Short mmCIF file of C-alpha atoms in Angstrom, two decimals:
data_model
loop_
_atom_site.label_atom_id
_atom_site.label_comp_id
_atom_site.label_asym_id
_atom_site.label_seq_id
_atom_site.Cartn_x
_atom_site.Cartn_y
_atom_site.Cartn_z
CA UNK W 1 2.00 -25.33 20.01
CA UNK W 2 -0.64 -27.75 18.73
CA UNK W 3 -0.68 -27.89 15.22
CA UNK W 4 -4.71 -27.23 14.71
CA UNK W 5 -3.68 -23.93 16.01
CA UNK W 6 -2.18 -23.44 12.55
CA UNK W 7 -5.29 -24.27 11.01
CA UNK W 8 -7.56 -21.89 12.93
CA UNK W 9 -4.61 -19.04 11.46
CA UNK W 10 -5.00 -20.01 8.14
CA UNK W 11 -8.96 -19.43 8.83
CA UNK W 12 -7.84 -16.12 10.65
CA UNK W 13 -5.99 -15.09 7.44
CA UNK W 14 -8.78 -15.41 4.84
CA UNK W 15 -10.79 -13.71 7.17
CA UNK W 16 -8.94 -10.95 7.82
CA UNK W 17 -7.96 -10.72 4.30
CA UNK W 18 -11.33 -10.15 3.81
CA UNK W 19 -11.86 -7.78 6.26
CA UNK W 20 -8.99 -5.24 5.68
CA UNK W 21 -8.26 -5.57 2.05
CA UNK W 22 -11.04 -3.20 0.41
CA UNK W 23 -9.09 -0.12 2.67
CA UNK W 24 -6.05 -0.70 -0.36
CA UNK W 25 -8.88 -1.07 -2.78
CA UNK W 26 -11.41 1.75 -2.25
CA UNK W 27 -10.42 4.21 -4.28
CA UNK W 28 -10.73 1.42 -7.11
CA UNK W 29 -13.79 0.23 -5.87
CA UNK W 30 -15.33 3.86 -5.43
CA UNK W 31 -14.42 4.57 -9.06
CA UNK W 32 -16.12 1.68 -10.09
CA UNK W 33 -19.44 1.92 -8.53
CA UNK W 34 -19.36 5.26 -8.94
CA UNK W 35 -19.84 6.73 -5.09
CA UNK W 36 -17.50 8.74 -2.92
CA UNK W 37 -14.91 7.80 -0.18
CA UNK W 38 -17.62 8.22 2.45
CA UNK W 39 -19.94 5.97 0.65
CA UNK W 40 -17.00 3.23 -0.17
CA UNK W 41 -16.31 3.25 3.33
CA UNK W 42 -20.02 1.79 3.89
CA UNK W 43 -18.17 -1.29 2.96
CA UNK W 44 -15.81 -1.65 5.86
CA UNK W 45 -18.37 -0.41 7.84
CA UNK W 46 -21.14 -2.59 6.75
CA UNK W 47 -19.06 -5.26 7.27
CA UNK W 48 -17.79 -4.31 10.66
CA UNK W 49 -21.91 -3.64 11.86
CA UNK W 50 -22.28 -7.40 10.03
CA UNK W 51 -19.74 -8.98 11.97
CA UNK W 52 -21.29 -7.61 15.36
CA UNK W 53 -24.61 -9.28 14.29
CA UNK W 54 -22.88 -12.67 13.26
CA UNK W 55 -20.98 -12.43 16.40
CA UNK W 56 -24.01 -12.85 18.63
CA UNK W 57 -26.41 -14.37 16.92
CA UNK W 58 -24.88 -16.83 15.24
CA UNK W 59 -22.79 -17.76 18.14
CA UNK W 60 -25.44 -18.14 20.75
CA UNK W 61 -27.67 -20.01 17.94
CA UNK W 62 -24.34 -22.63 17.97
CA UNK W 63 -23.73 -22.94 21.45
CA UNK W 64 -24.68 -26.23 21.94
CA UNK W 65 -22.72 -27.70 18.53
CA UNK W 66 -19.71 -29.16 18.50
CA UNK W 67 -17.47 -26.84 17.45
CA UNK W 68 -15.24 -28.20 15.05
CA UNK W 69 -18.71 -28.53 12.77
CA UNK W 70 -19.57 -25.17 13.02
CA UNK W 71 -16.25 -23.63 12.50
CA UNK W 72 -16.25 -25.60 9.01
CA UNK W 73 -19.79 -24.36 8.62
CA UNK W 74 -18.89 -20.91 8.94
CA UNK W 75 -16.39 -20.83 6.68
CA UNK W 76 -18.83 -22.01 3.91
CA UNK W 77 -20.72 -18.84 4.78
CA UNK W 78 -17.80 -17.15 4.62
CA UNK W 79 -16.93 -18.67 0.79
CA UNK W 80 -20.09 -17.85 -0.53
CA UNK W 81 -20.18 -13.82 0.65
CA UNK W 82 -16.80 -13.46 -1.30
CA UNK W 83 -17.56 -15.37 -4.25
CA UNK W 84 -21.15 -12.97 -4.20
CA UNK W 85 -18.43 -9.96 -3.52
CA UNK W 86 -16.32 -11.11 -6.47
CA UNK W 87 -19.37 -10.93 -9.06
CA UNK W 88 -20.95 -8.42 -7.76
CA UNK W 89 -22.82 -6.25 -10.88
CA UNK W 90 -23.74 -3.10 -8.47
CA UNK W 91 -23.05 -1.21 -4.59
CA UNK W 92 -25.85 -3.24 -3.10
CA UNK W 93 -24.57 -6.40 -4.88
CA UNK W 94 -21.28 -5.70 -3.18
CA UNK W 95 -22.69 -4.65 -0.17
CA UNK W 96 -24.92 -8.23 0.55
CA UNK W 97 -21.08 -10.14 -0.50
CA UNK W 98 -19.52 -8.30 2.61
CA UNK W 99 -22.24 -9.07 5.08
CA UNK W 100 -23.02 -12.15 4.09
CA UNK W 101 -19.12 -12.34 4.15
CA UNK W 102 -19.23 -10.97 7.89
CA UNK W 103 -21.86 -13.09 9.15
CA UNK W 104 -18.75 -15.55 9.76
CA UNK W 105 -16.51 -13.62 11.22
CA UNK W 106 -17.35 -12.65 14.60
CA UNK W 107 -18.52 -16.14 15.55
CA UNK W 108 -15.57 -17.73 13.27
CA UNK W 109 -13.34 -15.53 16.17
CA UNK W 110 -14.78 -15.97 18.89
CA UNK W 111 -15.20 -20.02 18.99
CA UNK W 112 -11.62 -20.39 17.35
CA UNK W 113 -10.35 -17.92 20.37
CA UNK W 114 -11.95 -20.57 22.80
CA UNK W 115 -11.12 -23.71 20.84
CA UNK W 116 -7.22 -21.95 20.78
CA UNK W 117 -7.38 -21.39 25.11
CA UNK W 118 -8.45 -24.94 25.59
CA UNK W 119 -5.52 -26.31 23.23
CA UNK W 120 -2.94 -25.32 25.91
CA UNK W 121 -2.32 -25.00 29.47
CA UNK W 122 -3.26 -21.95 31.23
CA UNK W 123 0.06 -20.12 31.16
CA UNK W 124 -0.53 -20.20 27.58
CA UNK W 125 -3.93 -19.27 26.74
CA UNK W 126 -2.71 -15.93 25.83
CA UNK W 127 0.15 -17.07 23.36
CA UNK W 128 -2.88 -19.23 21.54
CA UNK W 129 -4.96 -16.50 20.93
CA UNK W 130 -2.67 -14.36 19.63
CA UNK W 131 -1.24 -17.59 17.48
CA UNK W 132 -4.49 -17.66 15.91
CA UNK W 133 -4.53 -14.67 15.47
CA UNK W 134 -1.61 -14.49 13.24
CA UNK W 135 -3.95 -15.65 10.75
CA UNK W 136 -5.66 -11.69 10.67
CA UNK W 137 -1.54 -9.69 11.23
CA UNK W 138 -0.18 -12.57 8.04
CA UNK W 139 -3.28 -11.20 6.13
CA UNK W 140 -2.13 -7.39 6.84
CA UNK W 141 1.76 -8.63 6.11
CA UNK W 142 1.27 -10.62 2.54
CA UNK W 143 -2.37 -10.77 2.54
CA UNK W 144 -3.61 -7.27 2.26
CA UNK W 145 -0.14 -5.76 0.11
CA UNK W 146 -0.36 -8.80 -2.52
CA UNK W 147 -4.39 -8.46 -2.99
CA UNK W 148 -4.19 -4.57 -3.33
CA UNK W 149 -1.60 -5.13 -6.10
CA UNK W 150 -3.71 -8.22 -7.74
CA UNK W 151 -6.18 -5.42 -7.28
CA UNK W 152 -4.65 -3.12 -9.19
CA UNK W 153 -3.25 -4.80 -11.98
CA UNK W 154 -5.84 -7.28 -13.09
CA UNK W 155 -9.43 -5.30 -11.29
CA UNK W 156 -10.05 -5.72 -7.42
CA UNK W 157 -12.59 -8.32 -8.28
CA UNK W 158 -9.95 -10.86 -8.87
CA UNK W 159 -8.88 -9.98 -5.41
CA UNK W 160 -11.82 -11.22 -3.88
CA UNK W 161 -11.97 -14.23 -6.36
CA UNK W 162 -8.35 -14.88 -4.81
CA UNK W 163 -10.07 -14.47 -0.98
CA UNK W 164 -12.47 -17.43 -2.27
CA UNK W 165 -9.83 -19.58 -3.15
CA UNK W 166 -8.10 -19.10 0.39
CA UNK W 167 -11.35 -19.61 1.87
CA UNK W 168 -11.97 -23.43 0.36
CA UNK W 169 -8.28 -24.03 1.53
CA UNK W 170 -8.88 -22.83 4.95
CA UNK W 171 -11.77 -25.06 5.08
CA UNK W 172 -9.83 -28.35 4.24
CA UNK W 173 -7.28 -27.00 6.95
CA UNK W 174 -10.25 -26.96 9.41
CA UNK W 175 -11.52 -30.54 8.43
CA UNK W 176 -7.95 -31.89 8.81
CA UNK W 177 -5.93 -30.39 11.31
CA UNK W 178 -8.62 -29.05 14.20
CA UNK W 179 -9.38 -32.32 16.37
CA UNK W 180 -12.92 -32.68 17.01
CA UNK W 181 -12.44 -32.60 20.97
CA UNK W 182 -10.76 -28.89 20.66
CA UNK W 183 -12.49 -26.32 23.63
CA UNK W 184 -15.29 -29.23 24.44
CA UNK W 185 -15.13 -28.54 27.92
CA UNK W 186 -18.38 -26.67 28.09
CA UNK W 187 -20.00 -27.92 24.90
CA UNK W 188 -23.71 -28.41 25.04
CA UNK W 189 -24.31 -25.55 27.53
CA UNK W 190 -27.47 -23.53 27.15
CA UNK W 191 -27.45 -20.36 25.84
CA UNK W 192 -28.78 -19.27 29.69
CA UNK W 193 -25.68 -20.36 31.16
CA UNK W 194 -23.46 -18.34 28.46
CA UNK W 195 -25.31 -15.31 29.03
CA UNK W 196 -24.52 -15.22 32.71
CA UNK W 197 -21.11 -13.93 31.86
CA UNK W 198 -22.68 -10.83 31.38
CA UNK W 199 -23.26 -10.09 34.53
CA UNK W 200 -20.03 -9.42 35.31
CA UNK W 201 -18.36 -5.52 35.07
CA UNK W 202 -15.39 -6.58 33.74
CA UNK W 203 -16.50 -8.39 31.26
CA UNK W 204 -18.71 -5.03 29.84
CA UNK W 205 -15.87 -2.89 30.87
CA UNK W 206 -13.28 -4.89 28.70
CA UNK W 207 -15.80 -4.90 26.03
CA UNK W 208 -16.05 -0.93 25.79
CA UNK W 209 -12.38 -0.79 25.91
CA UNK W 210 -12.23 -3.37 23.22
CA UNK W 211 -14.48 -0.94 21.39
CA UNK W 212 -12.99 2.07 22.23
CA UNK W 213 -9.18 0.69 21.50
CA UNK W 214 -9.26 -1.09 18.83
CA UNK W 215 -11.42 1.02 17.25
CA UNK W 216 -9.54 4.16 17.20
CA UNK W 217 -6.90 2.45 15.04
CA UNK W 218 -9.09 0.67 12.95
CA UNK W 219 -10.72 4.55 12.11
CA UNK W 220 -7.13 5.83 11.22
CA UNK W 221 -6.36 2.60 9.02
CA UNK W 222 -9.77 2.48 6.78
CA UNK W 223 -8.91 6.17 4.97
CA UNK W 224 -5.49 5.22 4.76
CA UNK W 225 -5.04 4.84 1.40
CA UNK W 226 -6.19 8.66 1.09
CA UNK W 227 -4.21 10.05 3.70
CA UNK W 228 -0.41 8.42 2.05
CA UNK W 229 -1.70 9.42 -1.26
CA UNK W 230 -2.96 13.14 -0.65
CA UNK W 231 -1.10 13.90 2.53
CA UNK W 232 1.69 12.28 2.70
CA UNK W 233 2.92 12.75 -1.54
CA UNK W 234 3.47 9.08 -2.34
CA UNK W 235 1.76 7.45 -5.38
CA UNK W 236 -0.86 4.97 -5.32
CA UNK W 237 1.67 2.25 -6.64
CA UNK W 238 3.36 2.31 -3.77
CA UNK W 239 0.35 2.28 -1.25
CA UNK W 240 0.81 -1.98 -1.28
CA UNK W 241 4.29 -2.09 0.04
CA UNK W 242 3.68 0.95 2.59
CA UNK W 243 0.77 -1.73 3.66
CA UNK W 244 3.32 -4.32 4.11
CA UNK W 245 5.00 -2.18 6.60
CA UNK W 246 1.99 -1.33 8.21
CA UNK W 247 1.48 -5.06 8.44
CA UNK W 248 5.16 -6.28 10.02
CA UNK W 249 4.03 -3.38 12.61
CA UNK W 250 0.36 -5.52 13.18
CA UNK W 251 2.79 -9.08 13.50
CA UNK W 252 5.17 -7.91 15.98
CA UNK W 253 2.66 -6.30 17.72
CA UNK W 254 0.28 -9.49 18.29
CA UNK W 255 3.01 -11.81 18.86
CA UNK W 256 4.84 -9.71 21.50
CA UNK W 257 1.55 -8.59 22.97
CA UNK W 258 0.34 -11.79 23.69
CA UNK W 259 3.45 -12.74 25.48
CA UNK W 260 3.42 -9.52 27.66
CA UNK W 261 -0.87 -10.20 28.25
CA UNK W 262 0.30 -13.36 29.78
CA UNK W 263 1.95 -12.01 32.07
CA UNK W 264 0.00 -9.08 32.91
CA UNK W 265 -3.26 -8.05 30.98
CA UNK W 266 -3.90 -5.07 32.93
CA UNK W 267 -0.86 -3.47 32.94
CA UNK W 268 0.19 -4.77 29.20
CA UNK W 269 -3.14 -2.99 28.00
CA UNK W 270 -3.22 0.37 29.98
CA UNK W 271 0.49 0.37 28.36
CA UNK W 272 -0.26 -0.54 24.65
CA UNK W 273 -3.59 2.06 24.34
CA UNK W 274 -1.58 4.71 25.62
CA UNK W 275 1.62 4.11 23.43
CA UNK W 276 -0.77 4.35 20.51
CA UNK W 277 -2.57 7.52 21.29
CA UNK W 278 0.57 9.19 21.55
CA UNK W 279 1.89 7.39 18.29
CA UNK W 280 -1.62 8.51 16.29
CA UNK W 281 -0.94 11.80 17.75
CA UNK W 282 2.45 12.26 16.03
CA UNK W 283 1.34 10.55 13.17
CA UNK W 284 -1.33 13.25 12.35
CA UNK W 285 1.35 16.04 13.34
CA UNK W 286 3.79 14.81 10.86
CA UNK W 287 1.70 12.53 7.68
CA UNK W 288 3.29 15.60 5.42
CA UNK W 289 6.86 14.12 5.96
CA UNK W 290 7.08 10.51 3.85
CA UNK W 291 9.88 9.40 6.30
CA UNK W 292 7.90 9.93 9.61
CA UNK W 293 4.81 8.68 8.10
CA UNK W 294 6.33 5.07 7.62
CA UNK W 295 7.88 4.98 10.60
CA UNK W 296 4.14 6.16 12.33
CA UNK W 297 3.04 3.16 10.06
CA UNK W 298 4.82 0.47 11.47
CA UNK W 299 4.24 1.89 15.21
CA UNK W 300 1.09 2.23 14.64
CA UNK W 301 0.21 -1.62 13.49
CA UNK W 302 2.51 -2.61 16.38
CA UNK W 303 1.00 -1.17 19.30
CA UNK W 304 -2.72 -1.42 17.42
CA UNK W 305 -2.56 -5.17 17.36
CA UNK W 306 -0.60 -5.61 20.54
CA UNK W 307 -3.74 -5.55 22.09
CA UNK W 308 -5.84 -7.83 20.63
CA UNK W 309 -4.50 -11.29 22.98
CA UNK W 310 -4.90 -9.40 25.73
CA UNK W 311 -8.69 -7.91 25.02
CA UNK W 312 -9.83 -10.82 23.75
CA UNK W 313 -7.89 -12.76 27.35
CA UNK W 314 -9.67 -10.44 29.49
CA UNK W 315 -12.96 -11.17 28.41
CA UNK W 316 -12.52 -14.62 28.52
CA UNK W 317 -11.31 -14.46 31.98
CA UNK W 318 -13.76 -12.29 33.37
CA UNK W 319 -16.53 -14.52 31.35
CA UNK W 320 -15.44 -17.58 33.67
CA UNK W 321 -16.57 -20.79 32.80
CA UNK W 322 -19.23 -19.85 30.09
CA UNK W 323 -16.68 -17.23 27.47
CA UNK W 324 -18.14 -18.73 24.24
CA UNK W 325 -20.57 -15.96 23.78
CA UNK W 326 -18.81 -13.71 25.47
CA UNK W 327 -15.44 -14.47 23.37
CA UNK W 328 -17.68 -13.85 20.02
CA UNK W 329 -19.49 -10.83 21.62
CA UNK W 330 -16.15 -9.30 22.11
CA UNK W 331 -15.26 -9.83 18.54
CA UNK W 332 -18.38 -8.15 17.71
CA UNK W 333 -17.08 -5.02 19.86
CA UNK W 334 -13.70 -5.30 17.80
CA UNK W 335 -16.12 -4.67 14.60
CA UNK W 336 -18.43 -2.13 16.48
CA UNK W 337 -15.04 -0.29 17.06
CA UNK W 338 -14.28 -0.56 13.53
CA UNK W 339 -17.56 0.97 12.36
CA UNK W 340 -17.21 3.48 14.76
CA UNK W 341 -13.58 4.77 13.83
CA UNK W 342 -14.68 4.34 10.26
CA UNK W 343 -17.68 6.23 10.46
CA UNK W 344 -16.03 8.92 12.06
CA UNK W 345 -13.51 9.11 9.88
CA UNK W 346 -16.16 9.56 6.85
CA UNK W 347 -17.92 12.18 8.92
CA UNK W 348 -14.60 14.27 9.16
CA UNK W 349 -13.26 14.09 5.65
CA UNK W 350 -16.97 14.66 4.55
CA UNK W 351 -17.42 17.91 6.78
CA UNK W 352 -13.64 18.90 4.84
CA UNK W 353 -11.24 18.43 7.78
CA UNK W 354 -9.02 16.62 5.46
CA UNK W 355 -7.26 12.68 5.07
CA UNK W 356 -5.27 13.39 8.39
CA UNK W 357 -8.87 14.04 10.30
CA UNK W 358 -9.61 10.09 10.97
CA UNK W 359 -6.18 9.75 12.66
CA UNK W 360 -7.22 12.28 15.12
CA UNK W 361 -10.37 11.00 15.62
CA UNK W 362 -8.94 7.55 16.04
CA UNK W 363 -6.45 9.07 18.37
CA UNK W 364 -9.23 10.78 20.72
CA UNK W 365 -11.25 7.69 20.44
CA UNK W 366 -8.21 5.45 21.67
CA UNK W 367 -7.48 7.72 24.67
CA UNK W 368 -11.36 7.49 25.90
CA UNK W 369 -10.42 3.87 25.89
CA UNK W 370 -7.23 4.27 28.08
CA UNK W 371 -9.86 6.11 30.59
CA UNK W 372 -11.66 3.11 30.79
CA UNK W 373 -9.15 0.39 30.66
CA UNK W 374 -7.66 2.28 33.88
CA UNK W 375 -10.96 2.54 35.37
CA UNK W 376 -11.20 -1.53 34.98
CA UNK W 377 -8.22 -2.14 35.92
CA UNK W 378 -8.72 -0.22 39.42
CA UNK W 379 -11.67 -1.91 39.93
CA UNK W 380 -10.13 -5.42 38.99
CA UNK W 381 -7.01 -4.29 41.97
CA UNK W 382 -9.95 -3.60 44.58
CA UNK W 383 -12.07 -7.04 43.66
CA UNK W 384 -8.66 -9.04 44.54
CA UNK W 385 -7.40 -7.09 47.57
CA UNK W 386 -11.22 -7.85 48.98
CA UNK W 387 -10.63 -11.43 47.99
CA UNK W 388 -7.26 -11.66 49.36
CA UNK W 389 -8.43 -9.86 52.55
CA UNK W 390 -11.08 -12.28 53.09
CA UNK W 391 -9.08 -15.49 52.42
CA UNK W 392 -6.78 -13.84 55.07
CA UNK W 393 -9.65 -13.47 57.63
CA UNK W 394 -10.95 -17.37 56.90
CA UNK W 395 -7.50 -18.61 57.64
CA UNK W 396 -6.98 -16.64 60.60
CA UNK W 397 -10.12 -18.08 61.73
CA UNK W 398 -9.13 -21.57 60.79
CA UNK W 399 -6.53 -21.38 63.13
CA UNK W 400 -7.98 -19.88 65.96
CA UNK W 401 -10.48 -22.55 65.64
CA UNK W 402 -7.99 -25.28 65.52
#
């Protein structure tokens, strides 16, 4: 693999630091400003609405850059939002260092998921993104653990003060390592041309399921802090190394679902979502027992994160020959997933359904996904038999003709 894939990972892994670290940290953070889970949870999903916004506008404002440039431009943004986050003096404070914080995310995403395709041939588009996107599952395995306890012993702020370091390194990584020709294929296209990827179905059908999917796990994960403290008995010390497991579940899961997405997307995604509304099922049967609940942990991450290659692939594919807006636009739907299963989530602990309530929430909101991932995929089979059936037709005529 080239090696300026490692550099858009290292990006990957201050973002996603960023992005799932404040789940280990609410109930700090919540104490702090003074406001309740529901209210904490504004800030993963204020970030998540933030990174939808960023994710469009931002990237169809940059579609004609070079993309090297803007990816180090972004993660300037991205500095500044967590250095605001780290000296914050109030909720709203907090709440402008996360969006401004966001902003870079979803276009940050979606150009690096481009820039990683065009790095390698086409067999291994699939195996990029998902090597970039080690960056977000290393964040979950050291990242996220290692800040919640830097959290916790010296104040979360020094968490995010941490996050800002990473950031500066992740921009010299950038500068060095990416070479400035990385994705230029369709550089300097208008923004016209990249919206005509959205006239395809599949490419709105794979967003939904990108919503739908991912979000359902991301709903269970943002309370989860809650649910292993109050449900499952163990004591918020231990809630950092419970998030490492969680996190060798998210690793596996991207590494071995990219390698099954490129060999089958379809099939590799109807698989995954349905593996993990079963395993969100059991988990919210069985949180009670500390045993089951790590072992739901790790399944959960793996299966969760095993589809990420393969929704962000599909898009891309369906997108054709213009998938830079429609790469970031499905990164937004990652993030409009996230708000979604985290606002749900808030809505059932609030209404006093208890910590195990976002799990089954995420769980019914995963298995509308599978509906519509199966749906796709059926309509995907018939598009290709009617292609097939027509190439068969022009060659029989070819012949006849001959």
């Amino acid at each position: 693999m080239p090696v300026g894939l490692i550099a858009l990972a290292l990006g990957g892994f201050g973002i996603g630091l960023t992005e799932f670290v404040i789940a280990g940290l609410l109930p700090q953070v919540a104490a702090d400003f003074a406001v309740g889970e529901a209210s904490a949870g504004w800030f993963i999903s204020g970030y998540a609405l933030s990174v939808v916004v960023g994710a469009l506008g931002l990237t169809a404002a940059v579609t004609r850059f070079p993309r090297k440039p803007v990816l180090a431009a972004l993660l300037v943004l991205f500095i500044a939002g967590n250095l605001l986050s780290a000296t914050a003096d109030g909720y709203w404070a907090m709440m402008l260092g996360r969006i401004i914080a966001a902003l870079s995310h979803g276009a940050f995403f979606g150009i690096g998921a481009v820039v990683a395709a065009g790095m390698v041939p086409a067999s291994k588009k699939a195996g990029a993104i998902a090597l970039m996107f080690t960056g977000l599952t290393a964040a979950n395995v050291l990242g996220v653990p290692f800040g919640t306890l830097l959290g916790q012993a010296a104040g979360w702020r020094a968490t995010f003060w941490a996050i800002t370091v990473i950031g500066v390194a992740a921009l010299a990584g950038i500068l060095a390592l990416v070479p400035a020709s990385a994705g230029a294929s369709d550089e300097g296209g208008s923004l016209r041309s990249e919206l005509r990827a959205f006239r395809s179905g599949q490419v709105w059908l794979s967003i939904v399921v990108t919503i739908l999917g991912f979000g359902g796990m991301f709903g269970a994960f943002t309370y989860i802090a809650y649910t292993l403290t109050e449900v499952s008995g163990f004591a918020a010390s231990t809630v950092p190394w419970l998030l490492v497991v969680f996190g060798v579940g998210l690793f596996a899961g991207n590494t071995l679902g990219g390698k099954a997405a490129d060999r089958n997307v379809d099939r590799t995604l109807l698989v995954v979502l349905a593996a993990l509304t079963v395993v969100m099922v059991a988990f919210a049967l069985t949180a009670a027992n500390p045993v089951l609940t790590v072992i739901s942990l790790v399944l959960m991450g793996g299966f969760g994160f095993a589809t990420v290659p393969g929704l962000q692939m599909r898009v891309m594919k369906y997108a054709s020959g213009a998938p830079t807006l429609a790469s970031g636009a499905n990164i937004g739907a990652f993030n409009v997933g996230n708000a979604l299963g985290a606002w749900l989530g808030g809505v059932t602990i609030t209404a006093g359904f208890g910590y195990t309530s976002p799990i089954w929430a995420g769980a019914l909101i995963t298995l509308a996904g599978v509906a519509v991932m199966a749906f796709a995929a059926a309509g995907a089979r018939r598009s290709e038999q009617r292609r097939g059936g027509r190439g068969t037709v022009q060659a029989a005529e070819e012949l006849v003709s001959r």
